[in-house]
Amino acid sequence: MNRNDLFKSFNGIDEELLRRSENVYTLGYKYLYIRIAVAVLAVIVCVFGISFLYDYENGQKKVSGLAMYVYAANGERNQMNLNELFLNSVPNSADGGYKFFDVDMPLFSFTFQSPLWEGQRLFHWDHTVSFSYNGHIVDGKDAHIVFFHIIPGKDQDGYCAYEILGWFEEPTDLVITVYDKESGKMLEETTVHICYFPEEEIYGLTVTEVKTYENK
Amino acid sequence: MDDRGIVALYWERNTAAIYETNKKYGAYCFSVADNILHSREDAEECVNDTWLKAWNAIPPQKPIKLQMFLAKIVRNTAFDKYVYRTAEKRGGGEIPLVLDELAECIAGESDVAGIYECKELERCINQFVKDLPQRDGNVFLRRYFFAESTVEIGKRYGLTENNVAVILSRTRKKLRSYLEEKGFVDEQKRSFQKL
């Protein structure tokens, strides 16, 4: 037997084995597909990340969003995603959390605090925050807002949070506006859509728009 | 047309069988031949010879996997042409390398001769490839049946060229041991020839 004979002897290979070798998907191509999937995912993340971070409104750059913390009825704090989320409604009863006035609707309670923005948190003691809905500024004397206030205490950076408690019978857009206390310049404006789901007795809260402006 | 339909044409002795075969597998058979011959004209001639051989083989044969059936015919035809051409010192391509690599597995002459032993060798090679892990078996076949280059094999399976070379080297060593075990290669004679 010489090498030519050995080469020819491969003609005895089963045709099924030969056919199997034609299939490019059985071997390293699965890793190629994984690499392609990772690359596509990276592109999607970059596109969304860039579009989220960089948007221009009236010539100003939007640079950040809003993080929300929700206080459950048991006092546990959980950070919610910047998407539609459901809050634990606080029933208006003696066994529940709060009891203010004669309120037929369950109350919502949520807390707003913002992430770091260019090394500086919003909702700072140097900031003023206003809440408004339907063009009406919330001043704690509203029929539907029980109270809003700065959560007592602040961290070493002067960061603070706002808590708002109230109820809405109709779907409502709540606008949270943050101003620089010294210059009065608007820093961030967040629109939160709130609606009540009577079957579940809970509120749905959706951040529909966030606009953040450079403090120049 | 599917393979069953084409084979049926052969059995009906309908010359449309050649047309359909060429239409479906002409390019494939050309690439198998070209891998061995590395010459367009010779590969085309080889493919035409393949159609005639297929016509003569079917019937009585009734291949289920027509593509691989044709691959074997064209490979054999191409290799015979290569051997003839090599005697006239023409051509190139991967085949010289492929044959040199296979020579490692036998390292010289053996006592194997005759049709029965050749058939037995074919059976053993088939069993050897079947027993290999799927990846190694596929790489081995692409190299020593289809005479593809290590670059082409790497591209086909998403492997590096170095990875392919390592797989082939290891598998050749396994084949050498296997052929010794089966008695196709005399270990003592090989050792003597080394001296």
CSV table of C-alpha atoms in Angstrom, one decimal:
chain,number,residue,atom,x,y,z
A,1,MET,CA,0.0,0.0,0.0
A,2,ASN,CA,1.3,3.4,-0.8
A,3,ARG,CA,-0.1,6.8,-0.1
A,4,ASN,CA,-2.1,6.8,-3.3
A,5,ASP,CA,-3.8,3.6,-2.2
A,6,LEU,CA,-4.6,5.2,1.2
A,7,PHE,CA,-6.0,8.2,-0.5
A,8,LYS,CA,-8.2,6.1,-2.8
A,9,SER,CA,-9.4,4.0,0.2
A,10,PHE,CA,-11.3,7.0,1.5
A,11,ASN,CA,-13.8,6.3,-1.2
A,12,GLY,CA,-15.2,3.7,1.1
A,13,ILE,CA,-16.4,6.3,3.5
A,14,ASP,CA,-20.2,6.2,4.2
A,15,GLU,CA,-22.0,8.8,2.2
A,16,GLU,CA,-23.8,9.9,5.4
A,17,LEU,CA,-20.4,10.8,7.0
A,18,LEU,CA,-19.5,12.8,3.8
A,19,ARG,CA,-22.9,14.6,3.9
A,20,ARG,CA,-22.4,15.4,7.6
A,21,SER,CA,-19.1,17.1,6.8
A,22,GLU,CA,-20.9,19.4,4.4
A,23,ASN,CA,-22.9,20.9,7.3
A,24,VAL,CA,-21.1,24.0,8.4
A,25,TYR,CA,-23.4,24.5,11.4
A,26,THR,CA,-22.1,21.5,13.3
A,27,LEU,CA,-18.8,23.0,14.4
A,28,GLY,CA,-17.3,26.4,15.1
A,29,TYR,CA,-20.1,28.3,13.3
A,30,LYS,CA,-22.2,28.1,16.4
A,31,TYR,CA,-19.5,30.3,18.0
A,32,LEU,CA,-19.7,32.6,14.9
A,33,TYR,CA,-23.5,33.0,15.6
A,34,ILE,CA,-22.8,33.7,19.2
A,35,ARG,CA,-20.3,36.4,18.2
A,36,ILE,CA,-22.8,37.9,15.8
A,37,ALA,CA,-25.5,37.9,18.4
A,38,VAL,CA,-23.2,39.6,20.9
A,39,ALA,CA,-22.2,42.2,18.3
A,40,VAL,CA,-25.9,42.9,17.4
A,41,LEU,CA,-26.7,43.2,21.1
A,42,ALA,CA,-23.8,45.5,21.7
A,43,VAL,CA,-25.0,47.7,18.8
A,44,ILE,CA,-28.5,47.8,20.1
A,45,VAL,CA,-27.3,48.7,23.6
A,46,CYS,CA,-25.1,51.5,22.2
A,47,VAL,CA,-27.8,52.9,20.0
A,48,PHE,CA,-30.3,53.0,22.9
A,49,GLY,CA,-27.7,54.2,25.3
A,50,ILE,CA,-26.6,57.0,23.1
A,51,SER,CA,-30.1,58.0,22.1
A,52,PHE,CA,-31.1,58.0,25.8
A,53,LEU,CA,-28.2,60.1,26.9
A,54,TYR,CA,-27.9,62.5,24.1
A,55,ASP,CA,-31.0,64.3,23.0
A,56,TYR,CA,-31.5,67.9,22.2
A,57,GLU,CA,-34.4,70.0,23.3
A,58,ASN,CA,-34.4,73.7,22.7
A,59,GLY,CA,-30.7,73.5,22.0
A,60,GLN,CA,-29.9,71.9,25.3
A,61,LYS,CA,-28.5,68.5,25.9
A,62,LYS,CA,-30.4,65.8,27.8
A,63,VAL,CA,-27.9,64.0,29.9
A,64,SER,CA,-29.7,61.9,32.5
A,65,GLY,CA,-32.9,60.2,33.6
A,66,LEU,CA,-34.6,59.7,36.8
A,67,ALA,CA,-34.4,56.9,39.2
A,68,MET,CA,-37.4,56.1,41.4
A,69,TYR,CA,-37.6,54.5,44.7
A,70,VAL,CA,-40.8,53.1,45.9
A,71,TYR,CA,-41.6,52.7,49.5
A,72,ALA,CA,-43.8,49.7,50.1
A,73,ALA,CA,-46.4,49.6,52.8
A,74,ASN,CA,-44.0,47.9,55.0
A,75,GLY,CA,-41.4,50.6,54.6
A,76,GLU,CA,-39.1,48.6,52.4
A,77,ARG,CA,-37.5,50.6,49.7
A,78,ASN,CA,-37.1,49.3,46.2
A,79,GLN,CA,-35.7,51.0,43.1
A,80,MET,CA,-38.0,50.7,40.2
A,81,ASN,CA,-37.1,50.7,36.5
A,82,LEU,CA,-37.7,53.7,34.4
A,83,ASN,CA,-40.5,52.0,32.7
A,84,GLU,CA,-44.1,51.3,33.6
A,85,LEU,CA,-44.3,50.1,37.2
A,86,PHE,CA,-46.9,49.4,39.8
A,87,LEU,CA,-46.8,50.7,43.2
A,88,ASN,CA,-48.1,49.3,46.4
A,89,SER,CA,-51.1,51.3,47.1
A,90,VAL,CA,-51.6,52.2,50.7
A,91,PRO,CA,-55.2,51.4,51.7
A,92,ASN,CA,-56.9,54.2,53.5
A,93,SER,CA,-58.0,52.3,56.6
A,94,ALA,CA,-57.0,52.0,60.2
A,95,ASP,CA,-55.0,48.9,59.4
A,96,GLY,CA,-53.3,50.5,56.5
A,97,GLY,CA,-50.6,53.0,56.3
A,98,TYR,CA,-52.0,56.5,56.2
A,99,LYS,CA,-55.3,57.9,57.1
A,100,PHE,CA,-56.0,61.5,56.0
A,101,PHE,CA,-59.3,62.9,55.4
A,102,ASP,CA,-62.1,60.8,54.1
A,103,VAL,CA,-60.7,59.3,51.0
A,104,ASP,CA,-62.5,56.7,49.1
A,105,MET,CA,-59.6,55.9,46.7
A,106,PRO,CA,-56.6,54.0,47.8
A,107,LEU,CA,-53.6,56.3,48.2
A,108,PHE,CA,-50.4,56.1,46.4
A,109,SER,CA,-47.1,56.9,48.0
A,110,PHE,CA,-43.8,57.2,46.2
A,111,THR,CA,-40.5,58.9,46.5
A,112,PHE,CA,-38.4,60.6,43.9
A,113,GLN,CA,-34.7,60.9,44.0
A,114,SER,CA,-32.4,61.4,41.1
A,115,PRO,CA,-29.1,59.7,40.2
A,116,LEU,CA,-25.8,61.4,39.9
A,117,TRP,CA,-25.7,63.9,37.1
A,118,GLU,CA,-22.2,65.2,36.2
A,119,GLY,CA,-21.1,64.4,39.7
A,120,GLN,CA,-23.9,66.3,41.3
A,121,ARG,CA,-27.2,64.9,42.4
A,122,LEU,CA,-30.4,66.7,41.6
A,123,PHE,CA,-32.9,67.1,44.3
A,124,HIS,CA,-30.2,68.9,46.2
A,125,TRP,CA,-30.7,71.3,49.0
A,126,ASP,CA,-29.6,73.9,46.4
A,127,HIS,CA,-32.5,72.9,44.2
A,128,THR,CA,-36.2,73.6,44.4
A,129,VAL,CA,-38.7,71.1,43.2
A,130,SER,CA,-42.2,71.7,42.2
A,131,PHE,CA,-44.9,69.2,41.4
A,132,SER,CA,-47.7,70.0,39.1
A,133,TYR,CA,-50.5,68.3,37.4
A,134,ASN,CA,-52.9,69.6,34.9
A,135,GLY,CA,-51.0,72.9,35.0
A,136,HIS,CA,-51.7,73.2,38.7
A,137,ILE,CA,-48.8,73.5,41.1
A,138,VAL,CA,-49.0,71.0,44.0
A,139,ASP,CA,-48.8,72.9,47.3
A,140,GLY,CA,-50.0,70.3,49.7
A,141,LYS,CA,-53.4,71.9,49.9
A,142,ASP,CA,-54.8,70.1,46.9
A,143,ALA,CA,-57.8,67.9,47.0
A,144,HIS,CA,-55.9,65.0,45.6
A,145,ILE,CA,-52.4,65.4,47.0
A,146,VAL,CA,-52.3,64.7,50.6
A,147,PHE,CA,-48.8,66.0,51.1
A,148,PHE,CA,-45.4,66.2,49.5
A,149,HIS,CA,-42.3,67.0,51.3
A,150,ILE,CA,-38.6,66.7,51.5
A,151,ILE,CA,-37.7,63.5,53.3
A,152,PRO,CA,-36.1,64.6,56.5
A,153,GLY,CA,-32.4,64.2,56.6
A,154,LYS,CA,-29.9,64.5,53.8
A,155,ASP,CA,-26.7,62.7,53.0
A,156,GLN,CA,-23.2,64.1,53.2
A,157,ASP,CA,-23.5,65.5,49.7
A,158,GLY,CA,-26.6,67.4,50.5
A,159,TYR,CA,-28.8,65.0,48.6
A,160,CYS,CA,-32.4,64.7,49.5
A,161,ALA,CA,-35.6,63.1,48.2
A,162,TYR,CA,-39.2,64.1,47.9
A,163,GLU,CA,-42.1,62.0,48.9
A,164,ILE,CA,-45.6,62.5,47.6
A,165,LEU,CA,-48.8,61.0,48.8
A,166,GLY,CA,-52.1,61.3,47.2
A,167,TRP,CA,-54.7,59.8,45.0
A,168,PHE,CA,-56.0,60.3,41.5
A,169,GLU,CA,-59.3,59.0,40.2
A,170,GLU,CA,-58.6,59.8,36.6
A,171,PRO,CA,-55.3,59.2,34.7
A,172,THR,CA,-53.1,62.1,35.4
A,173,ASP,CA,-49.8,63.5,34.2
A,174,LEU,CA,-47.7,64.6,37.1
A,175,VAL,CA,-44.8,66.9,36.2
A,176,ILE,CA,-41.8,67.1,38.5
A,177,THR,CA,-39.6,70.1,37.8
A,178,VAL,CA,-36.3,70.8,39.4
A,179,TYR,CA,-34.8,74.3,39.5
A,180,ASP,CA,-31.4,75.6,40.6
A,181,LYS,CA,-32.2,77.6,43.7
A,182,GLU,CA,-29.7,80.3,43.1
A,183,SER,CA,-30.2,81.0,39.4
A,184,GLY,CA,-33.8,79.7,39.1
A,185,LYS,CA,-32.8,77.8,36.0
A,186,MET,CA,-34.7,74.7,35.1
A,187,LEU,CA,-32.6,71.6,35.5
A,188,GLU,CA,-34.9,68.7,34.9
A,189,GLU,CA,-38.5,68.1,34.1
A,190,THR,CA,-40.0,64.7,34.4
A,191,THR,CA,-43.5,63.8,33.3
A,192,VAL,CA,-45.0,60.8,35.1
A,193,HIS,CA,-48.2,59.3,34.0
A,194,ILE,CA,-50.3,57.9,36.8
A,195,CYS,CA,-53.4,55.8,36.5
A,196,TYR,CA,-55.4,53.7,38.8
A,197,PHE,CA,-56.4,50.1,38.2
A,198,PRO,CA,-59.5,49.4,40.3
A,199,GLU,CA,-59.5,45.6,39.8
A,200,GLU,CA,-56.0,45.3,41.3
A,201,GLU,CA,-56.4,48.3,43.6
A,202,ILE,CA,-53.0,49.5,42.6
A,203,TYR,CA,-51.6,52.5,40.7
A,204,GLY,CA,-49.6,52.3,37.6
A,205,LEU,CA,-46.8,54.9,37.2
A,206,THR,CA,-45.0,55.5,33.9
A,207,VAL,CA,-42.2,57.9,33.2
A,208,THR,CA,-43.2,59.2,29.9
A,209,GLU,CA,-40.7,62.0,29.4
A,210,VAL,CA,-37.5,63.2,31.0
A,211,LYS,CA,-35.7,66.3,30.0
A,212,THR,CA,-32.5,67.3,31.7
A,213,TYR,CA,-30.7,70.5,31.0
A,214,GLU,CA,-27.1,71.6,31.5
A,215,ASN,CA,-26.7,74.0,34.3
A,216,LYS,CA,-24.9,76.8,32.4
B,1,MET,CA,-35.7,18.1,-8.8
B,2,ASP,CA,-35.0,16.0,-5.7
B,3,ASP,CA,-32.5,13.1,-5.8
B,4,ARG,CA,-35.1,10.5,-5.9
B,5,GLY,CA,-36.5,12.0,-9.1
B,6,ILE,CA,-33.1,12.3,-10.7
B,7,VAL,CA,-32.3,8.6,-9.9
B,8,ALA,CA,-35.6,7.6,-11.3
B,9,LEU,CA,-34.6,9.3,-14.6
B,10,TYR,CA,-31.4,7.2,-14.7
B,11,TRP,CA,-33.5,4.0,-14.2
B,12,GLU,CA,-35.8,5.1,-17.0
B,13,ARG,CA,-32.7,5.6,-19.1
B,14,ASN,CA,-33.9,9.1,-19.7
B,15,THR,CA,-31.0,11.4,-20.8
B,16,ALA,CA,-32.7,14.2,-18.9
B,17,ALA,CA,-31.0,12.6,-15.9
B,18,ILE,CA,-27.7,14.0,-17.0
B,19,TYR,CA,-29.1,17.4,-17.5
B,20,GLU,CA,-30.7,17.4,-14.1
B,21,THR,CA,-27.6,16.0,-12.4
B,22,ASN,CA,-25.4,18.7,-14.0
B,23,LYS,CA,-27.9,21.4,-13.0
B,24,LYS,CA,-28.0,20.3,-9.4
B,25,TYR,CA,-24.5,19.0,-8.7
B,26,GLY,CA,-22.4,20.3,-11.6
B,27,ALA,CA,-20.8,23.1,-9.6
B,28,TYR,CA,-20.3,20.9,-6.6
B,29,CYS,CA,-18.6,18.1,-8.6
B,30,PHE,CA,-16.5,20.7,-10.3
B,31,SER,CA,-15.3,22.0,-6.9
B,32,VAL,CA,-14.4,18.5,-5.7
B,33,ALA,CA,-12.4,17.8,-8.9
B,34,ASP,CA,-10.8,21.3,-8.9
B,35,ASN,CA,-9.6,20.8,-5.3
B,36,ILE,CA,-7.6,17.8,-6.5
B,37,LEU,CA,-6.6,18.9,-10.0
B,38,HIS,CA,-6.3,22.6,-9.6
B,39,SER,CA,-6.9,23.1,-13.3
B,40,ARG,CA,-10.2,24.3,-14.7
B,41,GLU,CA,-9.9,22.4,-18.0
B,42,ASP,CA,-9.0,19.1,-16.3
B,43,ALA,CA,-11.7,19.6,-13.7
B,44,GLU,CA,-14.4,20.2,-16.4
B,45,GLU,CA,-13.2,17.1,-18.3
B,46,CYS,CA,-13.4,15.1,-15.0
B,47,VAL,CA,-17.0,16.2,-14.4
B,48,ASN,CA,-18.0,15.2,-17.8
B,49,ASP,CA,-16.4,11.8,-17.3
B,50,THR,CA,-18.3,11.6,-14.0
B,51,TRP,CA,-21.7,11.9,-15.7
B,52,LEU,CA,-20.8,9.0,-18.0
B,53,LYS,CA,-19.7,6.9,-15.1
B,54,ALA,CA,-22.9,7.7,-13.2
B,55,TRP,CA,-24.9,6.8,-16.2
B,56,ASN,CA,-23.2,3.5,-16.4
B,57,ALA,CA,-23.5,2.9,-12.6
B,58,ILE,CA,-27.2,3.7,-12.3
B,59,PRO,CA,-28.8,1.2,-12.6
B,60,PRO,CA,-28.1,-1.2,-11.0
B,61,GLN,CA,-27.1,1.1,-8.2
B,62,LYS,CA,-29.8,3.2,-6.6
B,63,PRO,CA,-28.0,5.8,-4.5
B,64,ILE,CA,-30.0,7.5,-1.8
B,65,LYS,CA,-27.5,10.3,-1.3
B,66,LEU,CA,-26.8,11.2,-4.9
B,67,GLN,CA,-24.5,14.1,-4.0
B,68,MET,CA,-22.1,11.9,-2.1
B,69,PHE,CA,-22.4,9.1,-4.6
B,70,LEU,CA,-21.2,11.5,-7.3
B,71,ALA,CA,-18.6,13.0,-5.0
B,72,LYS,CA,-16.9,9.6,-4.8
B,73,ILE,CA,-17.0,9.0,-8.5
B,74,VAL,CA,-15.6,12.5,-9.3
B,75,ARG,CA,-13.0,12.2,-6.6
B,76,ASN,CA,-11.7,8.9,-8.0
B,77,THR,CA,-11.7,10.2,-11.5
B,78,ALA,CA,-9.9,13.3,-10.6
B,79,PHE,CA,-7.3,11.5,-8.6
B,80,ASP,CA,-6.6,9.1,-11.5
B,81,LYS,CA,-6.2,12.1,-13.7
B,82,TYR,CA,-3.9,13.6,-11.1
B,83,VAL,CA,-1.7,10.6,-11.0
B,84,TYR,CA,-1.5,10.5,-14.7
B,85,ARG,CA,-0.8,14.2,-14.8
B,86,THR,CA,1.8,13.9,-12.1
B,87,ALA,CA,3.6,11.4,-14.3
B,88,GLU,CA,3.7,14.2,-16.9
B,89,LYS,CA,4.8,16.7,-14.3
B,90,ARG,CA,1.9,19.2,-14.5
B,91,GLY,CA,-0.5,20.8,-12.0
B,92,GLY,CA,-0.3,21.6,-8.3
B,93,GLY,CA,-2.8,22.4,-5.6
B,94,GLU,CA,-3.4,20.7,-2.3
B,95,ILE,CA,-3.0,17.1,-3.4
B,96,PRO,CA,0.8,16.8,-3.1
B,97,LEU,CA,0.5,18.1,0.5
B,98,VAL,CA,-2.5,15.8,1.2
B,99,LEU,CA,-0.6,12.8,-0.1
B,100,ASP,CA,2.5,13.7,1.9
B,101,GLU,CA,0.5,13.9,5.0
B,102,LEU,CA,-1.2,10.5,4.4
B,103,ALA,CA,2.3,9.1,3.8
B,104,GLU,CA,2.9,9.7,7.6
B,105,CYS,CA,0.2,7.1,8.3
B,106,ILE,CA,1.9,4.3,6.4
B,107,ALA,CA,5.5,5.4,6.2
B,108,GLY,CA,6.5,3.2,3.3
B,109,GLU,CA,5.3,0.0,1.7
B,110,SER,CA,3.1,-2.6,3.4
B,111,ASP,CA,2.2,-6.1,2.6
B,112,VAL,CA,-1.3,-5.1,1.6
B,113,ALA,CA,-2.1,-6.0,-1.9
B,114,GLY,CA,-5.1,-7.4,-3.8
B,115,ILE,CA,-8.7,-6.4,-4.2
B,116,TYR,CA,-9.8,-8.0,-0.9
B,117,GLU,CA,-7.3,-6.2,1.2
B,118,CYS,CA,-8.1,-2.9,-0.6
B,119,LYS,CA,-11.8,-3.4,0.2
B,120,GLU,CA,-10.9,-4.3,3.8
B,121,LEU,CA,-8.8,-1.1,4.0
B,122,GLU,CA,-11.8,0.9,2.8
B,123,ARG,CA,-13.9,-0.6,5.5
B,124,CYS,CA,-11.3,0.1,8.2
B,125,ILE,CA,-10.9,3.7,7.1
B,126,ASN,CA,-14.7,4.1,7.2
B,127,GLN,CA,-14.8,2.6,10.7
B,128,PHE,CA,-11.9,4.8,11.8
B,129,VAL,CA,-13.6,8.0,10.7
B,130,LYS,CA,-17.0,6.8,12.3
B,131,ASP,CA,-15.3,6.3,15.6
B,132,LEU,CA,-13.7,9.8,15.6
B,133,PRO,CA,-15.4,12.7,17.4
B,134,GLN,CA,-17.7,14.5,15.0
B,135,ARG,CA,-15.6,17.6,14.6
B,136,ASP,CA,-12.4,15.7,14.1
B,137,GLY,CA,-14.0,13.3,11.6
B,138,ASN,CA,-15.5,16.2,9.6
B,139,VAL,CA,-12.2,18.0,9.4
B,140,PHE,CA,-10.4,14.8,8.5
B,141,LEU,CA,-12.8,14.1,5.6
B,142,ARG,CA,-12.7,17.6,4.3
B,143,ARG,CA,-8.9,17.3,4.1
B,144,TYR,CA,-8.4,13.7,2.9
B,145,PHE,CA,-11.6,13.1,0.9
B,146,PHE,CA,-12.3,16.5,-0.5
B,147,ALA,CA,-8.7,17.7,-0.5
B,148,GLU,CA,-9.7,21.1,0.9
B,149,SER,CA,-6.9,23.4,2.2
B,150,THR,CA,-6.6,24.0,5.9
B,151,VAL,CA,-7.7,27.6,5.3
B,152,GLU,CA,-10.9,26.5,3.6
B,153,ILE,CA,-11.6,24.0,6.3
B,154,GLY,CA,-11.1,26.6,9.0
B,155,LYS,CA,-13.4,29.0,7.2
B,156,ARG,CA,-16.0,26.3,6.8
B,157,TYR,CA,-16.1,25.4,10.5
B,158,GLY,CA,-15.1,28.7,12.1
B,159,LEU,CA,-11.8,27.3,13.2
B,160,THR,CA,-8.3,28.8,13.0
B,161,GLU,CA,-5.9,27.4,10.5
B,162,ASN,CA,-3.6,26.3,13.3
B,163,ASN,CA,-6.5,24.6,15.0
B,164,VAL,CA,-7.2,22.6,11.9
B,165,ALA,CA,-3.6,21.6,11.5
B,166,VAL,CA,-3.4,20.3,15.0
B,167,ILE,CA,-6.6,18.3,14.6
B,168,LEU,CA,-5.3,16.8,11.4
B,169,SER,CA,-1.9,15.9,12.9
B,170,ARG,CA,-3.4,14.2,15.9
B,171,THR,CA,-5.9,12.3,13.8
B,172,ARG,CA,-3.1,11.1,11.4
B,173,LYS,CA,-1.2,9.7,14.4
B,174,LYS,CA,-4.4,7.9,15.5
B,175,LEU,CA,-4.8,6.6,12.0
B,176,ARG,CA,-1.3,5.3,11.9
B,177,SER,CA,-1.8,3.4,15.2
B,178,TYR,CA,-5.1,2.1,13.9
B,179,LEU,CA,-3.6,0.8,10.7
B,180,GLU,CA,-0.8,-0.9,12.6
B,181,GLU,CA,-3.3,-2.5,14.9
B,182,LYS,CA,-5.3,-3.8,12.0
B,183,GLY,CA,-2.1,-5.1,10.3
B,184,PHE,CA,-2.1,-2.8,7.3
B,185,VAL,CA,1.2,-1.4,8.3
B,186,ASP,CA,4.1,-3.5,9.7
B,187,GLU,CA,5.6,-1.6,12.6
B,188,GLN,CA,8.8,-3.5,12.5
B,189,LYS,CA,9.3,-2.9,8.8
B,190,ARG,CA,8.6,0.8,9.4
B,191,SER,CA,11.2,0.9,12.1
B,192,PHE,CA,13.7,-0.9,10.0
B,193,GLN,CA,13.2,1.5,7.1
B,194,LYS,CA,13.8,4.4,9.4
B,195,LEU,CA,17.3,3.1,10.1
